[in-house]
CSV table of C-alpha atoms in Angstrom, one decimal:
chain,number,residue,atom,x,y,z
A,1,MET,CA,-28.6,-14.3,-3.7
A,2,ASN,CA,-31.9,-14.8,-1.9
A,3,GLU,CA,-31.2,-18.0,0.0
A,4,GLY,CA,-29.9,-17.5,3.5
A,5,ARG,CA,-30.8,-17.8,7.2
A,6,VAL,CA,-32.6,-15.7,9.7
A,7,VAL,CA,-30.5,-13.6,12.0
A,8,LYS,CA,-32.2,-11.4,14.6
A,9,GLY,CA,-35.4,-11.6,12.7
A,10,ARG,CA,-33.9,-10.7,9.4
A,11,VAL,CA,-33.0,-12.9,6.4
A,12,VAL,CA,-29.3,-12.7,5.8
A,13,GLY,CA,-28.2,-13.9,2.4
A,14,VAL,CA,-25.2,-16.1,1.6
A,15,ALA,CA,-23.5,-13.2,-0.1
A,16,GLU,CA,-24.0,-10.9,2.9
A,17,GLU,CA,-22.7,-13.5,5.3
A,18,ARG,CA,-19.5,-13.9,3.2
A,19,TYR,CA,-18.9,-10.2,2.9
A,20,ARG,CA,-19.6,-9.6,6.6
A,21,LEU,CA,-16.9,-12.2,7.3
A,22,LEU,CA,-14.4,-10.3,5.2
A,23,LEU,CA,-15.2,-7.0,7.0
A,24,ILE,CA,-13.5,-8.5,10.0
A,25,ALA,CA,-10.3,-7.2,8.4
A,26,TYR,CA,-11.5,-3.7,9.6
A,27,PRO,CA,-11.5,-2.6,13.2
A,28,ALA,CA,-14.7,-3.1,15.1
A,29,ASP,CA,-15.2,0.6,15.7
A,30,TRP,CA,-14.8,1.3,11.9
A,31,ARG,CA,-17.2,-1.5,11.1
A,32,ARG,CA,-19.8,0.0,13.5
A,33,ARG,CA,-19.6,3.4,11.7
A,34,HIS,CA,-19.1,2.4,8.1
A,35,GLY,CA,-19.6,-1.4,7.8
A,36,ASP,CA,-23.3,-1.4,6.7
A,37,ALA,CA,-22.7,1.3,4.1
A,38,LEU,CA,-19.6,-0.6,2.7
A,39,LEU,CA,-21.5,-3.9,2.8
A,40,GLY,CA,-24.4,-2.2,0.9
A,41,VAL,CA,-22.1,-1.3,-2.0
A,42,LEU,CA,-20.4,-4.7,-2.0
A,43,LEU,CA,-23.9,-6.4,-2.2
A,44,ASP,CA,-25.1,-4.0,-4.9
A,45,ARG,CA,-22.1,-4.8,-7.1
A,46,ALA,CA,-22.4,-8.5,-6.4
A,47,GLU,CA,-26.0,-8.5,-7.3
A,48,ALA,CA,-25.4,-6.5,-10.5
A,49,GLU,CA,-22.8,-9.1,-11.5
A,50,GLN,CA,-25.0,-12.0,-10.3
A,51,ARG,CA,-22.5,-13.3,-7.8
A,52,SER,CA,-23.0,-14.6,-4.3
A,53,ALA,CA,-19.4,-14.8,-3.4
A,54,PRO,CA,-16.6,-12.2,-3.3
A,55,THR,CA,-14.1,-12.1,-6.1
A,56,LEU,CA,-10.4,-12.6,-5.3
A,57,ARG,CA,-9.7,-9.0,-6.1
A,58,GLU,CA,-12.4,-8.0,-3.6
A,59,VAL,CA,-10.9,-10.3,-0.9
A,60,VAL,CA,-7.4,-8.9,-1.4
A,61,ASP,CA,-8.6,-5.3,-1.5
A,62,LEU,CA,-10.7,-5.6,1.7
A,63,MET,CA,-7.9,-7.3,3.5
A,64,ILE,CA,-5.4,-4.7,2.6
A,65,ARG,CA,-7.8,-1.8,3.2
A,66,GLY,CA,-8.8,-3.2,6.5
A,67,LEU,CA,-5.2,-3.7,7.6
A,68,ALA,CA,-4.5,-0.1,6.5
A,69,VAL,CA,-7.3,1.2,8.7
A,70,ARG,CA,-6.0,-0.8,11.6
A,71,VAL,CA,-2.5,0.5,11.1
A,72,SER,CA,-3.8,4.1,10.7
A,73,ASP,CA,-5.3,3.8,14.2
A,74,VAL,CA,-1.8,3.9,15.5
A,75,MET,CA,0.0,5.6,12.7
A,76,SER,CA,-1.0,8.6,10.6
A,77,ALA,CA,-1.3,8.2,6.8
A,78,PRO,CA,1.8,10.3,5.9
A,79,LEU,CA,3.9,8.5,8.5
A,80,ARG,CA,2.6,5.1,7.3
A,81,ARG,CA,3.6,6.0,3.7
A,82,ARG,CA,7.1,7.0,4.8
A,83,VAL,CA,7.5,3.9,7.0
A,84,ALA,CA,6.2,1.6,4.2
A,85,SER,CA,8.6,3.2,1.7
A,86,ILE,CA,11.6,2.9,4.1
A,87,SER,CA,10.7,-0.6,5.1
A,88,THR,CA,10.4,-1.7,1.5
A,89,GLY,CA,13.7,0.0,0.7
A,90,LEU,CA,15.4,-1.6,3.6
A,91,GLY,CA,14.1,-5.0,2.7
A,92,ALA,CA,15.3,-4.5,-0.9
A,93,GLY,CA,18.7,-3.4,0.2
A,94,PHE,CA,19.1,-6.3,2.5
A,95,ALA,CA,17.9,-8.7,-0.2
A,96,LEU,CA,20.1,-7.3,-2.9
A,97,VAL,CA,23.2,-7.6,-0.7
A,98,TYR,CA,22.2,-11.1,0.4
A,99,VAL,CA,21.6,-12.3,-3.2
A,100,ALA,CA,24.8,-10.6,-4.4
A,101,LEU,CA,26.8,-12.7,-1.8
A,102,PHE,CA,25.6,-15.8,-3.6
A,103,ILE,CA,26.4,-14.8,-7.1
A,104,ALA,CA,29.7,-13.2,-6.4
A,105,PRO,CA,32.5,-15.1,-8.1
A,106,ASP,CA,34.9,-17.3,-6.2
A,107,SER,CA,37.8,-15.2,-7.2
A,108,TRP,CA,36.4,-12.5,-4.8
A,109,GLY,CA,36.8,-15.0,-1.9
A,110,ASN,CA,33.2,-15.9,-2.1
A,111,ARG,CA,32.5,-19.5,-1.0
A,112,TYR,CA,28.8,-19.7,-1.2
A,113,SER,CA,26.8,-21.7,-3.6
A,114,VAL,CA,23.4,-20.6,-4.8
A,115,PRO,CA,20.9,-22.1,-2.3
A,116,GLN,CA,17.5,-23.5,-3.2
A,117,SER,CA,16.3,-22.7,0.3
A,118,GLY,CA,14.5,-20.3,2.5
A,119,PRO,CA,16.6,-17.2,2.5
A,120,THR,CA,16.9,-16.9,-1.2
A,121,LEU,CA,13.2,-17.5,-1.8
A,122,VAL,CA,12.1,-14.9,0.7
A,123,LEU,CA,14.6,-12.3,-0.4
A,124,VAL,CA,14.1,-12.8,-4.1
A,125,ALA,CA,10.4,-12.4,-3.4
A,126,TRP,CA,11.2,-9.1,-1.8
A,127,LEU,CA,13.0,-8.0,-4.9
A,128,LEU,CA,10.0,-9.0,-6.9
A,129,LEU,CA,7.9,-6.8,-4.7
A,130,VAL,CA,10.2,-3.8,-5.4
A,131,ALA,CA,10.0,-4.5,-9.2
A,132,VAL,CA,6.2,-4.6,-9.0
A,133,VAL,CA,6.2,-1.2,-7.2
A,134,LEU,CA,8.6,0.3,-9.8
A,135,LEU,CA,6.4,-1.1,-12.6
A,136,ARG,CA,3.3,0.4,-11.0
A,137,LEU,CA,1.3,-2.8,-10.8
A,138,PRO,CA,-0.8,-2.0,-7.7
A,139,VAL,CA,-3.0,-5.2,-7.7
A,140,LEU,CA,0.0,-7.5,-7.9
A,141,TRP,CA,1.8,-5.4,-5.3
A,142,ARG,CA,-1.1,-5.7,-2.8
A,143,ALA,CA,-1.3,-9.5,-3.4
A,144,LEU,CA,2.4,-9.9,-2.9
A,145,THR,CA,2.5,-7.8,0.2
A,146,LEU,CA,-0.3,-9.8,1.7
A,147,ALA,CA,1.3,-13.0,0.8
A,148,GLY,CA,4.6,-11.8,2.2
A,149,VAL,CA,3.0,-11.0,5.5
A,150,VAL,CA,1.5,-14.4,5.7
A,151,VAL,CA,4.7,-16.2,4.7
A,152,ALA,CA,6.8,-14.2,7.0
A,153,ALA,CA,4.4,-14.9,9.9
A,154,VAL,CA,4.4,-18.7,9.4
A,155,LEU,CA,8.1,-19.0,8.9
A,156,PRO,CA,9.0,-19.5,12.5
A,157,PHE,CA,6.2,-22.1,13.0
A,158,GLY,CA,6.8,-24.5,10.2
A,159,GLN,CA,10.2,-25.8,11.2
A,160,GLY,CA,11.4,-29.3,11.4
A,161,VAL,CA,14.6,-30.5,12.8
A,162,ASP,CA,17.5,-32.2,11.1
A,163,VAL,CA,19.1,-34.0,14.0
A,164,GLU,CA,22.1,-35.1,12.0
A,165,GLN,CA,22.9,-31.6,10.8
A,166,GLY,CA,21.6,-29.9,14.0
A,167,ARG,CA,19.7,-27.4,12.0
A,168,PHE,CA,16.1,-26.3,11.7
A,169,PHE,CA,14.1,-26.6,8.5
A,170,VAL,CA,10.6,-25.7,7.5
A,171,VAL,CA,10.7,-28.4,4.9
A,172,SER,CA,13.8,-30.3,3.8
A,173,ALA,CA,16.4,-28.0,2.4
A,174,TRP,CA,14.6,-24.9,3.8
A,175,VAL,CA,16.7,-23.0,6.3
A,176,ARG,CA,14.5,-21.1,8.6
A,177,PRO,CA,15.6,-17.7,10.0
A,178,ASP,CA,16.4,-17.4,13.6
A,179,ASN,CA,13.8,-15.8,15.9
A,180,GLY,CA,15.3,-12.4,15.8
A,181,ASN,CA,15.4,-12.3,12.0
A,182,ALA,CA,12.0,-13.8,11.7
A,183,ALA,CA,10.6,-11.0,13.8
A,184,PHE,CA,12.6,-8.5,11.7
A,185,LEU,CA,11.1,-9.9,8.5
A,186,VAL,CA,7.6,-10.1,9.8
A,187,GLY,CA,7.8,-6.5,11.1
A,188,LEU,CA,9.3,-5.3,7.8
A,189,ALA,CA,6.6,-7.0,5.8
A,190,VAL,CA,3.8,-5.6,7.9
A,191,LEU,CA,5.3,-2.1,7.8
A,192,ALA,CA,5.8,-2.4,4.0
A,193,ALA,CA,2.1,-2.9,3.5
A,194,GLY,CA,1.2,0.7,2.8
A,195,PRO,CA,1.2,3.3,0.1
A,196,ILE,CA,4.8,3.6,-1.2
A,197,ASP,CA,6.7,6.7,-2.2
A,198,ARG,CA,9.0,5.2,-4.9
A,199,THR,CA,11.7,7.9,-4.7
A,200,LEU,CA,12.0,7.4,-0.9
A,201,MET,CA,12.0,3.6,-1.4
A,202,LEU,CA,14.8,3.8,-3.9
A,203,ARG,CA,16.9,6.2,-1.8
A,204,THR,CA,16.5,3.9,1.2
A,205,ALA,CA,17.4,0.9,-0.9
A,206,VAL,CA,20.6,2.5,-2.2
A,207,ILE,CA,21.7,3.6,1.3
A,208,ALA,CA,20.7,0.2,2.7
A,209,VAL,CA,22.8,-1.6,0.1
A,210,VAL,CA,25.9,0.4,1.1
A,211,VAL,CA,25.3,0.0,4.8
A,212,PHE,CA,24.4,-3.7,4.7
A,213,ALA,CA,27.3,-4.4,2.3
A,214,LEU,CA,29.7,-2.7,4.7
A,215,GLY,CA,28.1,-4.5,7.6
A,216,PHE,CA,28.5,-7.9,6.0
A,217,VAL,CA,32.1,-7.2,4.9
A,218,LEU,CA,33.4,-5.4,7.9
A,219,VAL,CA,31.3,-6.8,10.8
A,220,ALA,CA,30.1,-10.3,9.8
A,221,GLY,CA,32.8,-11.3,7.4
A,222,TRP,CA,32.1,-14.0,4.8
A,223,ARG,CA,30.2,-16.4,7.0
A,224,ASP,CA,28.4,-19.5,6.2
A,225,PRO,CA,24.7,-18.6,5.8
A,226,TYR,CA,23.6,-21.9,7.1
A,227,ASP,CA,24.8,-21.1,10.6
A,228,GLN,CA,22.0,-18.6,10.5
A,229,THR,CA,24.3,-15.8,11.4
A,230,LEU,CA,23.8,-14.2,8.0
A,231,TRP,CA,20.1,-14.7,8.4
A,232,ALA,CA,20.2,-12.8,11.7
A,233,ALA,CA,19.3,-9.2,11.1
A,234,VAL,CA,18.6,-7.9,14.5
A,235,ASP,CA,20.3,-9.8,17.3
A,236,HIS,CA,23.9,-9.8,16.2
A,237,GLY,CA,26.4,-9.4,13.4
A,238,PRO,CA,25.2,-7.2,10.6
A,239,GLY,CA,21.8,-7.3,12.2
A,240,ALA,CA,22.6,-4.3,14.3
A,241,THR,CA,22.8,-2.3,11.1
A,242,PRO,CA,19.2,-2.3,9.9
A,243,GLY,CA,17.9,-1.9,13.4
A,244,THR,CA,20.2,1.1,14.0
A,245,LEU,CA,19.4,2.5,10.5
A,246,GLN,CA,15.7,2.2,11.1
A,247,THR,CA,15.9,3.8,14.5
A,248,LEU,CA,17.9,6.7,13.2
A,249,TRP,CA,15.6,7.2,10.3
A,250,GLY,CA,12.5,7.0,12.5
A,251,GLY,CA,14.0,9.5,14.9
A,252,GLY,CA,14.9,11.9,12.1
A,253,ALA,CA,11.6,11.6,10.5
A,254,GLY,CA,9.8,12.1,13.8
A,255,ALA,CA,11.9,15.2,14.4
A,256,CYS,CA,11.1,16.5,10.9
A,257,ARG,CA,7.4,16.0,11.5
A,258,ARG,CA,7.4,17.9,14.7
A,259,HIS,CA,9.1,20.8,13.0
A,260,ARG,CA,6.5,20.7,10.2
A,261,ILE,CA,9.0,20.5,7.4
A,262,SER,CA,7.4,21.3,4.1
A,263,ARG,CA,8.5,20.6,0.6
A,264,ARG,CA,9.7,24.2,0.2
A,265,SER,CA,11.5,24.5,3.4
A,266,THR,CA,15.3,24.5,3.3
A,267,SER,CA,15.9,21.4,5.3
A,268,CYS,CA,15.3,19.5,8.5
A,269,SER,CA,18.8,19.4,9.6
A,270,GLY,CA,20.3,22.4,7.9
A,271,THR,CA,22.0,20.5,5.1
A,272,GLY,CA,19.7,21.6,2.3
A,273,ARG,CA,17.6,19.8,-0.3
A,274,LYS,CA,19.0,16.3,0.3
A,275,ALA,CA,18.1,16.4,4.0
A,276,ARG,CA,14.5,17.1,3.3
A,277,CYS,CA,13.5,14.2,5.6
A,278,PHE,CA,13.1,11.7,2.8
A,279,GLY,CA,9.4,12.0,2.4
A,280,SER,CA,8.2,14.5,4.9
A,281,ILE,CA,6.9,16.0,1.6
A,282,TRP,CA,3.2,15.5,1.9
A,283,SER,CA,0.5,16.9,-0.1
A,284,ARG,CA,-2.7,18.0,1.4
A,285,SER,CA,-4.4,15.1,-0.1
A,286,GLU,CA,-2.2,12.7,1.9
A,287,ARG,CA,-3.2,13.9,5.3
A,288,SER,CA,-5.1,11.6,7.6
A,289,PRO,CA,-8.8,12.1,7.7
A,290,PRO,CA,-10.6,12.5,11.0
A,291,ARG,CA,-12.1,9.4,12.5
A,292,SER,CA,-15.6,10.4,11.9
A,293,TRP,CA,-17.5,11.6,8.9
A,294,PRO,CA,-19.1,15.0,9.4
A,295,ALA,CA,-22.3,15.7,7.4
A,296,VAL,CA,-22.9,18.7,5.2
A,297,PRO,CA,-23.1,21.8,7.3
B,1,MET,CA,0.2,18.5,-6.1
B,2,SER,CA,-2.0,16.9,-8.7
B,3,MET,CA,-4.8,14.6,-7.7
B,4,ARG,CA,-4.6,10.9,-8.4
B,5,GLU,CA,-7.0,9.5,-10.9
B,6,PRO,CA,-9.5,7.8,-8.6
B,7,THR,CA,-9.7,11.0,-6.5
B,8,PHE,CA,-10.2,13.1,-9.6
B,9,LEU,CA,-12.8,10.8,-11.0
B,10,THR,CA,-14.7,10.6,-7.7
B,11,LEU,CA,-14.9,14.4,-7.6
B,12,VAL,CA,-16.0,14.5,-11.2
B,13,ALA,CA,-18.7,12.0,-10.5
B,14,LEU,CA,-20.0,14.0,-7.6
B,15,ALA,CA,-19.9,17.2,-9.6
B,16,GLY,CA,-23.0,15.8,-11.4
B,17,GLY,CA,-24.9,15.8,-8.1
B,18,ARG,CA,-25.2,13.7,-4.9
B,19,ALA,CA,-24.6,10.0,-5.2
B,20,HIS,CA,-24.3,6.9,-3.1
B,21,GLY,CA,-21.4,4.5,-3.1
B,22,TYR,CA,-22.5,2.1,-5.8
B,23,ALA,CA,-23.8,4.9,-8.1
B,24,LEU,CA,-20.3,6.5,-7.7
B,25,LEU,CA,-18.6,3.2,-8.7
B,26,ARG,CA,-20.7,3.0,-11.9
B,27,GLU,CA,-20.3,6.7,-12.7
B,28,ILE,CA,-16.5,6.4,-12.4
B,29,GLU,CA,-16.5,3.5,-14.8
B,30,VAL,CA,-18.7,5.4,-17.3
B,31,ILE,CA,-16.6,8.6,-17.1
B,32,SER,CA,-13.3,6.7,-17.6
B,33,GLY,CA,-14.8,4.7,-20.5
B,34,GLY,CA,-14.5,1.5,-18.5
B,35,ARG,CA,-10.8,1.9,-17.9
B,36,VAL,CA,-11.0,2.6,-14.2
B,37,ARG,CA,-12.9,0.0,-12.2
B,38,LEU,CA,-12.4,0.7,-8.5
B,39,GLN,CA,-12.7,-1.9,-5.9
B,40,VAL,CA,-15.2,-1.1,-3.2
B,41,GLY,CA,-12.7,-1.1,-0.3
B,42,SER,CA,-10.4,1.2,-2.3
B,43,MET,CA,-13.3,3.6,-3.1
B,44,TYR,CA,-14.3,3.8,0.5
B,45,ALA,CA,-10.7,4.6,1.4
B,46,VAL,CA,-10.8,7.4,-1.2
B,47,LEU,CA,-14.2,8.7,0.2
B,48,ASP,CA,-12.9,8.5,3.8
B,49,ARG,CA,-9.9,10.6,2.8
B,50,LEU,CA,-12.0,13.1,0.8
B,51,VAL,CA,-14.5,13.6,3.6
B,52,GLY,CA,-11.5,14.2,6.0
B,53,GLU,CA,-10.2,16.8,3.6
B,54,ARG,CA,-13.7,18.5,3.4
B,55,LEU,CA,-13.7,18.0,-0.4
B,56,ILE,CA,-16.9,16.0,-0.2
B,57,ALA,CA,-19.4,15.6,2.6
B,58,LEU,CA,-21.9,13.1,3.8
B,59,ASP,CA,-25.4,14.0,2.6
B,60,GLY,CA,-27.8,11.6,4.3
B,61,GLU,CA,-28.4,7.9,4.5
B,62,GLU,CA,-31.3,5.6,3.7
B,63,TRP,CA,-32.1,1.9,3.9
B,64,MET,CA,-33.1,0.4,0.5
B,65,SER,CA,-34.1,-3.3,0.4
B,66,GLY,CA,-32.2,-4.0,3.6
B,67,ARG,CA,-29.1,-2.2,2.4
B,68,LEU,CA,-27.7,1.1,3.8
B,69,ARG,CA,-27.1,3.7,1.1
B,70,ARG,CA,-24.9,6.6,2.1
B,71,TYR,CA,-25.0,9.7,0.0
B,72,PHE,CA,-22.2,12.1,-0.7
B,73,VAL,CA,-22.0,15.5,-2.2
B,74,LEU,CA,-19.3,17.8,-3.5
B,75,THR,CA,-18.4,20.7,-1.2
B,76,ASP,CA,-17.4,24.2,-2.3
B,77,THR,CA,-13.8,23.4,-1.3
B,78,GLY,CA,-14.1,20.2,-3.4
B,79,GLN,CA,-15.5,22.2,-6.4
B,80,ARG,CA,-12.6,24.6,-6.2
B,81,ALA,CA,-10.0,21.8,-6.0
B,82,LEU,CA,-11.6,20.0,-8.9
B,83,LYS,CA,-11.7,23.2,-11.0
B,84,ALA,CA,-8.0,23.9,-10.2
B,85,ASP,CA,-7.0,20.3,-11.2
B,86,THR,CA,-9.2,20.5,-14.4
B,87,ASP,CA,-7.5,23.8,-15.4
B,88,ARG,CA,-4.1,22.2,-14.9
B,89,LEU,CA,-4.9,19.2,-16.9
B,90,GLU,CA,-6.5,21.3,-19.6
B,91,ALA,CA,-3.4,23.4,-19.9
B,92,ASN,CA,-1.3,20.3,-20.2
B,93,VAL,CA,-3.6,18.8,-22.9
B,94,HIS,CA,-3.5,22.1,-24.8
B,95,ALA,CA,0.3,22.2,-24.7
B,96,ALA,CA,0.5,18.5,-25.8
B,97,ARG,CA,-2.0,19.0,-28.7
B,98,GLN,CA,0.0,22.0,-29.9
B,99,ARG,CA,3.2,20.1,-30.0
B,100,LEU,CA,1.7,17.0,-31.5
B,101,GLY,CA,0.1,19.2,-34.2
B,102,ARG,CA,3.5,20.6,-35.0
B,103,ARG,CA,5.0,17.2,-35.3
B,104,SER,CA,2.3,15.9,-37.6
B,105,ARG,CA,2.8,18.7,-40.1
B,106,PRO,CA,4.9,17.6,-43.1
B,107,VAL,CA,8.5,18.7,-42.9
B,108,THR,CA,9.5,21.2,-45.7
B,109,GLN,CA,12.5,20.2,-47.6
B,110,PRO,CA,15.2,22.8,-47.9
């Protein structure tokens, strides 16, 4: 713990250097106000446990918390919770329908085989994330969310080209999503990295399954997934569905928020309990804190 | 709306007097019998929120061995909120004990 180098006339230990590097996850302004205090606690604990390196749990925790602070700069805590719940629900609905397409029997007119490639891996991972949320395993959920953001972000960059087939692959037998869908997945994964309201997530997933299923059947038809049409979620085909749904939801939620709909209010659209804005039900404890910490009066 | 456990335990820890971040972490572990071991980033998120809600407040800072220690204290609002949640939990525990007591009594044969 004592070895280190001199920075600005002060000996900086190895542990401090490592922890300072992790604090980059937080915005610069936040680091200026709280960085030293947070670092002090991290170093106190590391010293008590005779460590000079952060643990994996600390790394994941700081990454997620830093990301959350960055997101909260542009999005309030209640809104982030709602967006994370809806995004996870949307992803789960999309994944469920997609996976269902592959396991549907031939007698239903299904002509897909179960793929060992990109779409299934990504979408099954999404279902795993939902299971972790439902089973209340926060550490695993954070790790999966972080991993999901990273994987989704590198998807578009890892492609190779199979000239013979004329298709793009990250590795052999990996079908990459098209750019529109990659952007959709990255966006969804980033938005999903927040506190989740399980009820809202499940409601969204149920509605998403219905909407996506209808989208696939009525709009896209039973297409070959390897032509990337099924992978496309934004640009065309059924892709219009999640985008439209998200826009409608976001607009509705924003309207509800402006009208300060509370848990006990009748509705946000005059249709009673069910239209309670799907999560504009916030407790006092969920409101965003101010950006500075006032001292005791 | 009931408090989440980390929030509740943080307020309980501060009910014993002002404390800095690391002392709070240890106190929460002790109070929960080692069951709740908060990560530092998570605890700071909780503190950030509680300060924003005026349930706790900043109560000075000092540098100790090259490390900044930031002290927190429970506010009157925080004390009231903690008492309300404690009362609620107490009522639940009381009801649970009553019913468990009834269950554990031997069933009389007709």
